[in-house]
Coordinates of C-alpha atoms in Angstrom, one line a residue:
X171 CA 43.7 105.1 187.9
X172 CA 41.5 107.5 187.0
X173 CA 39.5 107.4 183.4
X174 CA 41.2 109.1 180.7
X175 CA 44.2 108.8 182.5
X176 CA 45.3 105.9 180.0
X177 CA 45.0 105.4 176.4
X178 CA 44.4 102.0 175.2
X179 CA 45.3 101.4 171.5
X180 CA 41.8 99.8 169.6
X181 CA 42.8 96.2 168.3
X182 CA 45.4 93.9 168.9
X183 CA 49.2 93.6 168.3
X184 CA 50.7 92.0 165.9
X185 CA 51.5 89.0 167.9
X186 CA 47.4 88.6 168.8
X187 CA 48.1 90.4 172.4
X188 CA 46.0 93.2 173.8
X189 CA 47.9 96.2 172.7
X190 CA 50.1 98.3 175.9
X191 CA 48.5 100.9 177.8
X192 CA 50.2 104.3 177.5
X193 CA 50.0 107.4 179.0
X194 CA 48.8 110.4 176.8
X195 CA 51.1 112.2 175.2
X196 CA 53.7 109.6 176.1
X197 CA 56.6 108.7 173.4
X198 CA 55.5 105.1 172.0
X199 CA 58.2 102.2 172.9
X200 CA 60.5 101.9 170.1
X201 CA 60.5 98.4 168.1
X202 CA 63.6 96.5 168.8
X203 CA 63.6 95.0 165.0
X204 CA 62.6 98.6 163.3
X205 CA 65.8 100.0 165.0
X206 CA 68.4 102.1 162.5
X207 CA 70.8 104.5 162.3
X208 CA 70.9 107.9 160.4
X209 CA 72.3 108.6 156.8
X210 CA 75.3 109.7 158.2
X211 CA 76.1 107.0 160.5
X212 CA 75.9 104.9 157.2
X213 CA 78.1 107.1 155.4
X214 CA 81.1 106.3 158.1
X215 CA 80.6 102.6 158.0
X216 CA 80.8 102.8 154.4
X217 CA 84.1 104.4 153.8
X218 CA 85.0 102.7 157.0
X219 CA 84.7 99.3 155.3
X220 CA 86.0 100.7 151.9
X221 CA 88.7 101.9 153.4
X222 CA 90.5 98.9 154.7
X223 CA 89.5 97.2 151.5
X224 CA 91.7 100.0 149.6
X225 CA 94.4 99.4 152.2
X226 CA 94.6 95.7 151.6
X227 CA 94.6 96.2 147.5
X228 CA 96.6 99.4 147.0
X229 CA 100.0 98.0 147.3
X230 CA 99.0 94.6 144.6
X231 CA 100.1 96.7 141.5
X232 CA 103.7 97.6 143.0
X233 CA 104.3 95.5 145.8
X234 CA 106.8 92.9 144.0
X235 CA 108.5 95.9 142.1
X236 CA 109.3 97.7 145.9
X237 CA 110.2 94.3 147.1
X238 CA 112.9 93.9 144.5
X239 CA 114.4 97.3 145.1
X240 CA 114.7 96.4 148.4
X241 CA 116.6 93.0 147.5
X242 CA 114.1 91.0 149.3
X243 CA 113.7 87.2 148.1
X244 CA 111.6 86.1 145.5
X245 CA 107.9 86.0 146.1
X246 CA 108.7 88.1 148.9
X247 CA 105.7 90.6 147.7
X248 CA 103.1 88.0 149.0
X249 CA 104.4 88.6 152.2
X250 CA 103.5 92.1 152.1
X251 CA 99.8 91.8 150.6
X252 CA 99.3 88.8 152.7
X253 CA 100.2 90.6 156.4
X254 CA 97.1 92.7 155.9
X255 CA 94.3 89.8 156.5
X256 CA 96.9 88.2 159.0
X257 CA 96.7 91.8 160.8
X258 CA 92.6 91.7 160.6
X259 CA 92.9 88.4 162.5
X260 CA 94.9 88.3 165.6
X261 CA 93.4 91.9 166.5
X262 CA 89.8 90.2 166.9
X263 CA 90.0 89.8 171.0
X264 CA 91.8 93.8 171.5
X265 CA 88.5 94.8 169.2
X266 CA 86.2 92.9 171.3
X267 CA 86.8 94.7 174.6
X268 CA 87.7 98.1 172.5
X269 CA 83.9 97.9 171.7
X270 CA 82.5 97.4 174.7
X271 CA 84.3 101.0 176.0
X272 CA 83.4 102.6 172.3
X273 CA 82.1 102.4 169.0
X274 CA 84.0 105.7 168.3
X275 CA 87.0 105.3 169.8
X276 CA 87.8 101.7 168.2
X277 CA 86.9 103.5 164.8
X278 CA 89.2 106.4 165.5
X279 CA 92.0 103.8 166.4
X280 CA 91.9 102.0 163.2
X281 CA 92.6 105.2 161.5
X282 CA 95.7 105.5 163.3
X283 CA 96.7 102.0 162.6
X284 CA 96.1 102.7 158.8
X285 CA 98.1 105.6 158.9
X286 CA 101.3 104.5 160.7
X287 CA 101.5 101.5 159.1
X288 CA 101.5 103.4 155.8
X289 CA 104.3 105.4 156.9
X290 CA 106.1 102.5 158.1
X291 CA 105.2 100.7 154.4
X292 CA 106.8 103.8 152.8
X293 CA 110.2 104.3 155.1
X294 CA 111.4 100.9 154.3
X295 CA 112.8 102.7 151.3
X296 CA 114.7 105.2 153.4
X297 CA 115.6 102.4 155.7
X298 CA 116.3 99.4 153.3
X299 CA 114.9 97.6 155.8
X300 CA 112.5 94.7 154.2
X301 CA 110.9 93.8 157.5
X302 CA 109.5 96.9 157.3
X303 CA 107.2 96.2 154.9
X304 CA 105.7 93.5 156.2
X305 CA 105.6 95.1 159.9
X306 CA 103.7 98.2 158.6
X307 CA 101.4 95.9 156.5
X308 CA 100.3 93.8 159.4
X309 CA 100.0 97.6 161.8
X310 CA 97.9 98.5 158.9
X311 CA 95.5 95.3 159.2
X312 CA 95.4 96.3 162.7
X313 CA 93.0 99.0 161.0
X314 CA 91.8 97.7 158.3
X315 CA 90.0 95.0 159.9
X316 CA 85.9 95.2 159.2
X317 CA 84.8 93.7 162.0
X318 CA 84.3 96.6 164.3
X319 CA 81.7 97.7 161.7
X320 CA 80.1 94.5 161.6
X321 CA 79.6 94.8 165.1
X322 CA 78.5 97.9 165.2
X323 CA 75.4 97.2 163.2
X324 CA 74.4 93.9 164.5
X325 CA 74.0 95.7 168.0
X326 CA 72.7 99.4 166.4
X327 CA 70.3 97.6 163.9
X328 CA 67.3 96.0 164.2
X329 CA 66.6 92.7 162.5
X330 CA 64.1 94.1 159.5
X331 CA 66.8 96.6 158.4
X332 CA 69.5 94.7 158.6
X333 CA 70.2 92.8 155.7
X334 CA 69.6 95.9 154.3
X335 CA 71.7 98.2 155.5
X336 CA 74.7 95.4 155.3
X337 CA 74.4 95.1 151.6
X338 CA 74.5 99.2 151.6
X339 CA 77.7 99.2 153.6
X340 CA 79.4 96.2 153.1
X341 CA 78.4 95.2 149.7
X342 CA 79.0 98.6 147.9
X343 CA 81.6 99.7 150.5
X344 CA 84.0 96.3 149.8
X345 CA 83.6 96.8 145.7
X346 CA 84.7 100.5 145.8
X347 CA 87.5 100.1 148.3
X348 CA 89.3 96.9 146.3
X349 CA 88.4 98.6 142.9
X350 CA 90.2 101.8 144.2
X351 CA 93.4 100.6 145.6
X352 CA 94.8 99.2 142.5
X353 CA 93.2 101.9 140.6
X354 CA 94.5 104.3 142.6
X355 CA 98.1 102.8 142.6
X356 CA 98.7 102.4 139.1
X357 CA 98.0 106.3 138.6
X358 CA 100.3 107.2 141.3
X359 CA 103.0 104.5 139.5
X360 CA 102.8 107.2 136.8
X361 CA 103.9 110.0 139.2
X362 CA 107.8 110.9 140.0
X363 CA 108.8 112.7 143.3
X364 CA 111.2 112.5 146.2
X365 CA 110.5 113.6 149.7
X366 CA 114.3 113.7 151.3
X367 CA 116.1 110.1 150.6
X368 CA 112.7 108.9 149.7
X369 CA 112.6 108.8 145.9
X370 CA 109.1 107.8 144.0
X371 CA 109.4 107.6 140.5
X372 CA 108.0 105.4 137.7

């Protein structure tokens, strides 16, 4: 090799070792532990994590009063709060191999987990079916579970950002989702409307 034809970085690494030769002009190897991800990407895992945190705590305020309109036993409401971290659990093994197709995909499939099993939480009043409450709670723990996330930024983040970006996403992202679903629950308890044979009222 010609001289000049590689660059040589004056000093030594960080571990003691010569430093790598490069060519000039060449983009330097990127630092497995200084690996991130953009501002955005951060934004999504946020309200990702926050939320299935609001999903699991949105229904606390009214859960036992739907319940009892339904006729269901007593106590019967902790079925219905409880069927969302039962959900989060027995999807772990469909999440692991949905991650290793795509981050994106397994993201976009939790949405529509959320979503049906909301619908389904909500027809058991047109149905007067009480199963149904407990079947669209664990559909929506199908979605709500973090672990996809969590995954997502062991393998995207390097080791010196970490911790960091876990406390951004998961820390702030867990308070605001479980301080907005009761929140946002006992305002809508203060709404009245009816779509068809569903009737919401105070």
């Amino acid at each position: 090799m010609s001289n000049g034809a590689v660059q040589r970085t004056k000093g030594r690494g960080a571990s003691g070792l010569p430093a790598l030769e490069t060519e000039p002009g060449a983009v330097p190897p990127i630092d497995e532990d200084d690996r991130t991800v953009t501002k955005g990407i951060l934004v999504v895992c946020f309200l990702q994590i926050a939320l299935g945190c609001f999903y699991q705590t949105c229904t606390i305020p009214t859960a036992r009063q739907y319940a009892e309109e339904l006729n269901a036993p007593a106590h019967f409401d902790a079925y219905t709060v409880g069927a969302v971290s039962i959900g989060s659990a027995v999807i772990q093994p469909l999440y692991r191999w949905l991650l290793s197709k795509s981050f994106a995909a397994t993201m976009h499939f939790q949405l529509v987990c959320i979503q049906l099993g909301s619908i389904l939480y909500s027809l058991a009043q047109v149905a007067g079916k009480m199963e149904l409450l407990v079947v669209g709670r664990l559909l929506g723990g199908f979605g709500a579970s973090q672990y996809p996330i969590y995954q997502f930024i062991a393998e995207s983040v390097g080791k010196n950002h970490r911790s960091k970006v876990i406390s951004l996403v998961s820390g702030f992202g867990k308070s605001f989702g479980f301080a907005l679903g009761p929140i946002f629950a006992a305002c809508v308890a203060n709404v009245d409307f009816q779509l068809g044979d569903m009737v919401v009222d105070k």
